[in-house]
């Protein structure tokens, strides 16, 4: 019995040793070549996505948009310089009028204070917004705009308002004179730019329409007929 048990143990040990040897990796010789793994079995991730987007071309070989030395609008530098000069002038005059309307808004007196106080503030905001529109057009044409206080004071064509308080009727008269100067300038600039810079000319036409409306509203305040057509006492026509 003991002999049979010993033979059985030896047999089991032999079987386990054979099984362990079958699972062990076969050692490679030092001169054996390593075969490369096929590229189509690797997940490229972002690199593969980029390759698909560019249809196989690298970023260095993709045709870039053509660089133009002068990509600003208008046919030539002379046209741009002329248009920029026109817009620069109207910009400083718009900034000057913005300031004049604000001054009048603050210093206004008289029976029409409440109505004109609000109206003058609205007009000041309008002229400031228009100055921004035309200043940006200068930049679109490839030049810088000069809106410094010293430049406005030196180059504006619009006379400044008198200092101190202004009556309602006096303020209307003074603003009528100054807005009329801007109106004439706008129509001149429309003609100067309509052949060389149509977008600027169109914006000037829009501004001209608004300025015409402003003048009409100012004049309307001076016409206040009474029951028999006479002017009211506080309205004096110069």
Coordinates of N, CA, C and O in Angstrom, one line a residue, residues 80 82-95 97 125-147 182-183 185-191 193-194 197-211:
X80 N -8.1 106.5 -50.4 CA -8.2 106.3 -49.0 C -7.8 107.6 -48.2 O -8.5 107.9 -47.2
X82 N -8.0 110.7 -49.1 CA -9.0 111.7 -49.2 C -10.2 111.4 -48.4 O -10.8 112.3 -47.7
X83 N -10.6 110.1 -48.4 CA -11.8 109.7 -47.6 C -11.5 109.8 -46.1 O -12.3 110.3 -45.3
X84 N -10.3 109.5 -45.7 CA -9.9 109.6 -44.3 C -9.9 111.0 -43.8 O -10.4 111.3 -42.7
X85 N -9.4 111.9 -44.7 CA -9.4 113.3 -44.3 C -10.9 113.9 -44.1 O -11.2 114.6 -43.2
X86 N -11.8 113.4 -45.0 CA -13.2 113.8 -44.9 C -13.8 113.3 -43.6 O -14.5 114.1 -42.8
X87 N -13.5 112.0 -43.3 CA -14.2 111.4 -42.1 C -13.6 112.0 -40.8 O -14.3 112.2 -39.8
X88 N -12.3 112.3 -40.8 CA -11.6 112.9 -39.7 C -12.3 114.2 -39.3 O -12.6 114.5 -38.2
X89 N -12.6 115.0 -40.4 CA -13.2 116.3 -40.1 C -14.6 116.2 -39.5 O -14.9 116.9 -38.6
X90 N -15.4 115.3 -40.1 CA -16.7 115.2 -39.6 C -16.7 114.6 -38.2 O -17.6 114.9 -37.4
X91 N -15.8 113.7 -37.9 CA -15.7 113.1 -36.6 C -15.4 114.2 -35.5 O -16.1 114.2 -34.5
X92 N -14.5 115.1 -35.7 CA -14.2 116.1 -34.7 C -15.4 117.1 -34.6 O -15.7 117.6 -33.5
X93 N -16.1 117.4 -35.7 CA -17.2 118.3 -35.6 C -18.4 117.6 -34.9 O -19.1 118.3 -34.1
X94 N -18.5 116.3 -35.0 CA -19.6 115.6 -34.3 C -19.2 115.6 -32.8 O -20.1 115.8 -31.9
X95 N -18.0 115.4 -32.5 CA -17.6 115.4 -31.1 C -17.8 116.8 -30.5 O -18.2 117.0 -29.3
X97 N -20.0 119.1 -31.4 CA -21.5 119.3 -31.2 C -22.0 118.5 -30.0 O -22.9 118.9 -29.3
X125 N -26.3 112.6 -27.0 CA -26.0 111.1 -27.2 C -25.9 110.7 -28.6 O -25.1 109.9 -29.0
X126 N -26.8 111.3 -29.4 CA -26.8 110.9 -30.9 C -25.5 111.3 -31.5 O -24.9 110.5 -32.3
X127 N -25.1 112.6 -31.3 CA -23.9 113.0 -32.0 C -22.6 112.3 -31.5 O -21.7 112.0 -32.3
X128 N -22.6 111.9 -30.3 CA -21.5 111.1 -29.8 C -21.5 109.7 -30.4 O -20.4 109.2 -30.8
X129 N -22.7 109.1 -30.6 CA -22.8 107.8 -31.3 C -22.3 107.9 -32.7 O -21.6 107.0 -33.2
X130 N -22.7 109.0 -33.4 CA -22.3 109.2 -34.8 C -20.8 109.4 -34.9 O -20.2 108.9 -35.9
X131 N -20.2 110.1 -34.0 CA -18.8 110.2 -34.0 C -18.1 108.9 -33.9 O -17.0 108.6 -34.5
X132 N -18.6 108.0 -33.1 CA -18.0 106.6 -33.0 C -18.1 105.9 -34.3 O -17.2 105.2 -34.7
X133 N -19.3 106.0 -35.0 CA -19.4 105.3 -36.3 C -18.4 105.8 -37.3 O -17.7 105.0 -37.9
X134 N -18.2 107.1 -37.4 CA -17.2 107.6 -38.4 C -15.8 107.4 -37.9 O -14.9 107.2 -38.8
X135 N -15.5 107.4 -36.6 CA -14.1 107.1 -36.2 C -13.8 105.7 -36.5 O -12.6 105.4 -37.0
X136 N -14.7 104.8 -36.4 CA -14.4 103.4 -36.7 C -14.2 103.2 -38.2 O -13.4 102.4 -38.7
X137 N -14.9 104.0 -39.0 CA -14.7 104.0 -40.5 C -13.3 104.4 -40.8 O -12.7 103.8 -41.8
X138 N -12.7 105.4 -40.1 CA -11.3 105.8 -40.4 C -10.4 104.6 -40.1 O -9.5 104.3 -40.9
X139 N -10.6 103.8 -39.1 CA -9.8 102.6 -38.8 C -10.0 101.5 -39.9 O -9.1 100.8 -40.2
X140 N -11.2 101.4 -40.4 CA -11.5 100.4 -41.4 C -10.6 100.8 -42.7 O -10.3 99.9 -43.4
X141 N -10.4 102.0 -42.9 CA -9.6 102.5 -44.0 C -8.1 102.5 -43.8 O -7.3 102.9 -44.7
X142 N -7.7 102.0 -42.6 CA -6.3 101.8 -42.4 C -5.6 103.0 -41.8 O -4.3 103.0 -41.8
X143 N -6.3 103.9 -41.2 CA -5.6 105.0 -40.5 C -6.1 105.1 -39.1 O -7.1 104.5 -38.7
X144 N -5.4 105.9 -38.3 CA -5.9 106.2 -36.9 C -6.6 107.5 -36.9 O -6.4 108.4 -37.7
X145 N -7.6 107.5 -35.9 CA -8.4 108.7 -35.8 C -7.9 109.6 -34.6 O -7.3 109.0 -33.7
X146 N -8.0 110.9 -34.8 CA -7.5 111.8 -33.7 C -8.7 112.5 -33.1 O -9.2 113.5 -33.7
X147 N -9.1 112.1 -31.9 CA -10.2 112.7 -31.3 C -9.8 113.4 -30.0 O -10.6 113.6 -29.1
X182 N -22.7 122.2 -39.7 CA -22.5 120.7 -39.9 C -23.3 120.2 -41.1 O -22.7 119.4 -41.9
X183 N -24.5 120.6 -41.2 CA -25.3 120.2 -42.4 C -24.7 120.5 -43.7 O -24.6 119.6 -44.6
X185 N -21.5 121.0 -44.3 CA -20.3 120.2 -44.4 C -20.6 118.8 -44.9 O -20.0 118.2 -45.7
X186 N -21.7 118.2 -44.3 CA -22.1 116.8 -44.6 C -22.4 116.7 -46.1 O -22.0 115.8 -46.8
X187 N -23.2 117.7 -46.6 CA -23.5 117.6 -48.1 C -22.3 117.7 -49.0 O -22.2 117.1 -50.0
X188 N -21.4 118.5 -48.6 CA -20.1 118.7 -49.3 C -19.3 117.4 -49.3 O -18.8 116.9 -50.3
X189 N -19.3 116.7 -48.1 CA -18.5 115.5 -48.0 C -19.2 114.3 -48.8 O -18.6 113.4 -49.2
X190 N -20.5 114.4 -48.8 CA -21.3 113.3 -49.6 C -20.8 113.4 -51.1 O -20.5 112.4 -51.7
X191 N -20.7 114.6 -51.6 CA -20.3 114.7 -53.0 C -18.8 114.4 -53.2 O -18.4 113.8 -54.2
X193 N -17.2 112.1 -51.6 CA -16.9 110.7 -51.4 C -17.7 109.7 -52.2 O -17.4 108.5 -52.2
X194 N -18.8 110.2 -52.9 CA -19.7 109.3 -53.5 C -19.1 108.5 -54.6 O -19.5 107.4 -54.9
X197 N -15.7 106.3 -52.5 CA -15.9 105.6 -51.2 C -17.4 105.5 -50.9 O -18.0 106.3 -50.1
X198 N -18.1 104.6 -51.7 CA -19.6 104.6 -51.6 C -20.1 104.3 -50.1 O -21.1 104.9 -49.7
X199 N -19.5 103.3 -49.4 CA -20.0 103.1 -48.0 C -19.9 104.3 -47.1 O -20.9 104.6 -46.4
X200 N -18.8 105.1 -47.2 CA -18.7 106.3 -46.4 C -19.8 107.3 -46.8 O -20.4 108.0 -46.0
X201 N -19.9 107.5 -48.2 CA -20.9 108.4 -48.7 C -22.3 108.0 -48.2 O -23.1 108.9 -47.8
X202 N -22.6 106.7 -48.2 CA -23.9 106.3 -47.7 C -24.1 106.6 -46.2 O -25.2 107.0 -45.8
X203 N -23.1 106.4 -45.4 CA -23.2 106.7 -44.0 C -23.4 108.3 -43.8 O -24.1 108.7 -42.9
X204 N -22.7 109.0 -44.6 CA -22.9 110.5 -44.6 C -24.3 110.9 -44.9 O -24.9 111.8 -44.4
X205 N -24.9 110.2 -45.9 CA -26.3 110.5 -46.3 C -27.2 110.1 -45.1 O -28.2 110.9 -44.8
X206 N -27.0 109.0 -44.4 CA -27.8 108.7 -43.2 C -27.7 109.8 -42.2 O -28.6 110.2 -41.5
X207 N -26.4 110.3 -42.0 CA -26.2 111.4 -41.0 C -26.9 112.6 -41.5 O -27.5 113.4 -40.6
X208 N -26.8 112.9 -42.8 CA -27.5 114.1 -43.3 C -29.0 114.1 -43.0 O -29.6 115.1 -42.7
X209 N -29.6 113.0 -43.2 CA -31.0 112.8 -42.9 C -31.3 113.2 -41.5 O -32.3 113.9 -41.2
X210 N -30.5 112.6 -40.5 CA -30.8 112.9 -39.1 C -30.5 114.3 -38.8 O -31.3 114.9 -37.9
X211 N -29.5 115.0 -39.4 CA -29.2 116.4 -39.1 C -30.3 117.3 -39.6 O -30.7 118.3 -39.0

